[in-house]
């Protein structure tokens, strides 16, 4: 029984480490791109609460399941801008699968000061097609 508990704890710990590494790596790259003028708006990723309606087989139960992109300079953003920005992440289905496997189920794009934005269920982007 203790071995089972150890393995479960180890899986949760590794998933958390993958999440932290992913967020840190993305944020460093976005910071570099912004400083090099490759991006016109400063953006950053964080882990937040996901939408309970978007749960899937790998959704995180203990950690937050939302993968959020926040646009720091969010003045004059339209719904079309949120959709366009989200497409850069969502068009990479391999990346979306990786997000799902480490427990994310909701992709959120929002502005820092606005309450508007979009929430997208990752399971609608990629079907993990789990077969046992």
Coordinates of C-alpha atoms in Angstrom, one line a residue:
X1 CA 0.0 0.0 0.0
X2 CA 2.8 2.4 0.8
X3 CA 4.4 1.7 -2.6
X4 CA 1.1 2.7 -4.3
X5 CA 0.9 5.9 -2.3
X6 CA 4.5 6.7 -3.2
X7 CA 3.9 6.2 -6.9
X8 CA 0.8 8.4 -6.8
X9 CA 2.6 11.1 -4.9
X10 CA 5.5 10.9 -7.4
X11 CA 3.2 11.3 -10.4
X12 CA 1.5 14.4 -8.9
X13 CA 5.0 15.8 -8.0
X14 CA 6.3 15.2 -11.6
X15 CA 3.2 16.7 -13.1
X16 CA 3.6 19.8 -11.0
X17 CA 7.3 20.1 -11.9
X18 CA 6.4 19.8 -15.6
X19 CA 3.9 22.6 -15.2
X20 CA 6.3 24.9 -13.4
X21 CA 9.0 24.3 -16.1
X22 CA 6.5 24.8 -18.9
X23 CA 5.2 28.1 -17.5
X24 CA 8.7 29.4 -16.7
X25 CA 10.0 28.5 -20.2
X26 CA 7.1 30.1 -22.0
X27 CA 7.3 33.3 -19.9
X28 CA 11.1 33.6 -20.5
X29 CA 10.6 33.2 -24.3
X30 CA 7.7 35.7 -24.4
X31 CA 9.8 38.2 -22.4
X32 CA 12.7 37.8 -24.9
X33 CA 10.3 38.2 -27.8
X34 CA 8.8 41.3 -26.4
X35 CA 12.2 42.8 -25.5
X36 CA 13.3 42.1 -29.1
X37 CA 10.2 43.7 -30.5
X38 CA 8.9 40.4 -32.0
X39 CA 5.7 40.8 -30.0
X40 CA 3.9 44.1 -29.8
X41 CA 2.1 43.2 -26.5
X42 CA 3.7 41.7 -23.4
X43 CA 2.0 38.3 -22.6
X44 CA 2.6 35.7 -19.9
X45 CA 1.3 32.3 -18.9
X46 CA 0.0 31.1 -15.6
X47 CA -1.9 28.2 -14.1
X48 CA -5.4 29.1 -12.9
X49 CA -8.7 27.4 -12.1
X50 CA -10.1 25.7 -15.1
X51 CA -13.7 25.4 -16.2
X52 CA -15.4 22.4 -14.5
X53 CA -17.4 21.7 -17.7
X54 CA -14.2 21.1 -19.6
X55 CA -12.8 18.2 -17.5
X56 CA -11.4 15.1 -19.3
X57 CA -9.7 11.9 -18.2
X58 CA -6.4 13.6 -17.3
X59 CA -7.7 16.8 -15.8
X60 CA -5.9 17.8 -12.6
X61 CA -8.0 17.1 -9.6
X62 CA -5.7 18.6 -6.9
X63 CA -4.1 21.4 -8.9
X64 CA -5.7 24.0 -11.0
X65 CA -6.5 22.9 -14.5
X66 CA -6.6 26.2 -16.5
X67 CA -3.7 27.2 -18.7
X68 CA -4.0 31.0 -19.1
X69 CA -2.4 33.5 -21.4
X70 CA -2.7 37.0 -20.1
X71 CA -2.1 40.0 -22.3
X72 CA -0.5 42.7 -20.2
X73 CA -1.2 45.6 -22.5
X74 CA -4.9 44.8 -23.3
X75 CA -6.2 48.1 -24.5
X76 CA -8.4 48.0 -27.6
X77 CA -8.4 44.1 -27.8
X78 CA -11.4 42.7 -29.7
X79 CA -12.9 39.2 -29.6
X80 CA -11.2 38.5 -32.9
X81 CA -7.8 39.4 -31.3
X82 CA -8.4 36.8 -28.5
X83 CA -9.3 34.2 -31.1
X84 CA -6.2 35.0 -33.2
X85 CA -3.9 34.9 -30.3
X86 CA -5.3 31.6 -29.0
X87 CA -4.8 30.0 -32.5
X88 CA -1.0 30.3 -32.1
X89 CA -1.2 27.8 -29.2
X90 CA -4.2 25.7 -30.3
X91 CA -2.9 25.0 -33.8
X92 CA -0.1 22.9 -32.3
X93 CA -2.0 19.7 -31.5
X94 CA 1.1 17.9 -30.1
X95 CA 1.5 20.8 -27.6
X96 CA -2.2 20.7 -26.7
X97 CA -1.9 16.9 -26.0
X98 CA 1.0 17.6 -23.7
X99 CA -1.0 20.2 -21.9
X100 CA -3.8 17.7 -21.4
X101 CA -1.5 14.9 -20.2
X102 CA -0.1 17.1 -17.4
X103 CA -3.6 18.0 -16.2
X104 CA -4.8 21.1 -18.1
X105 CA -8.3 21.1 -19.5
X106 CA -9.0 24.8 -20.2
X107 CA -7.1 27.3 -22.3
X108 CA -7.9 30.8 -21.3
X109 CA -6.9 34.0 -23.1
X110 CA -7.7 37.3 -21.4
X111 CA -6.4 40.8 -20.9
X112 CA -4.8 41.9 -17.6
X113 CA -7.3 44.6 -16.8
X114 CA -10.4 43.5 -18.8
X115 CA -12.8 40.9 -17.7
X116 CA -13.3 39.8 -21.3
X117 CA -11.5 36.9 -22.9
X118 CA -12.2 33.4 -24.1
X119 CA -12.1 29.9 -22.5
X120 CA -11.5 27.0 -24.8
X121 CA -12.0 23.3 -23.8
X122 CA -8.8 21.5 -24.8
X123 CA -10.7 18.2 -25.3
X124 CA -12.5 19.9 -28.3
X125 CA -9.2 20.7 -29.9
X126 CA -7.6 17.2 -29.5
X127 CA -9.3 13.9 -28.8
X128 CA -7.0 11.8 -26.7
X129 CA -8.9 8.7 -27.9
X130 CA -8.3 6.7 -24.8
X131 CA -8.5 2.9 -25.5
X132 CA -8.0 0.3 -22.9

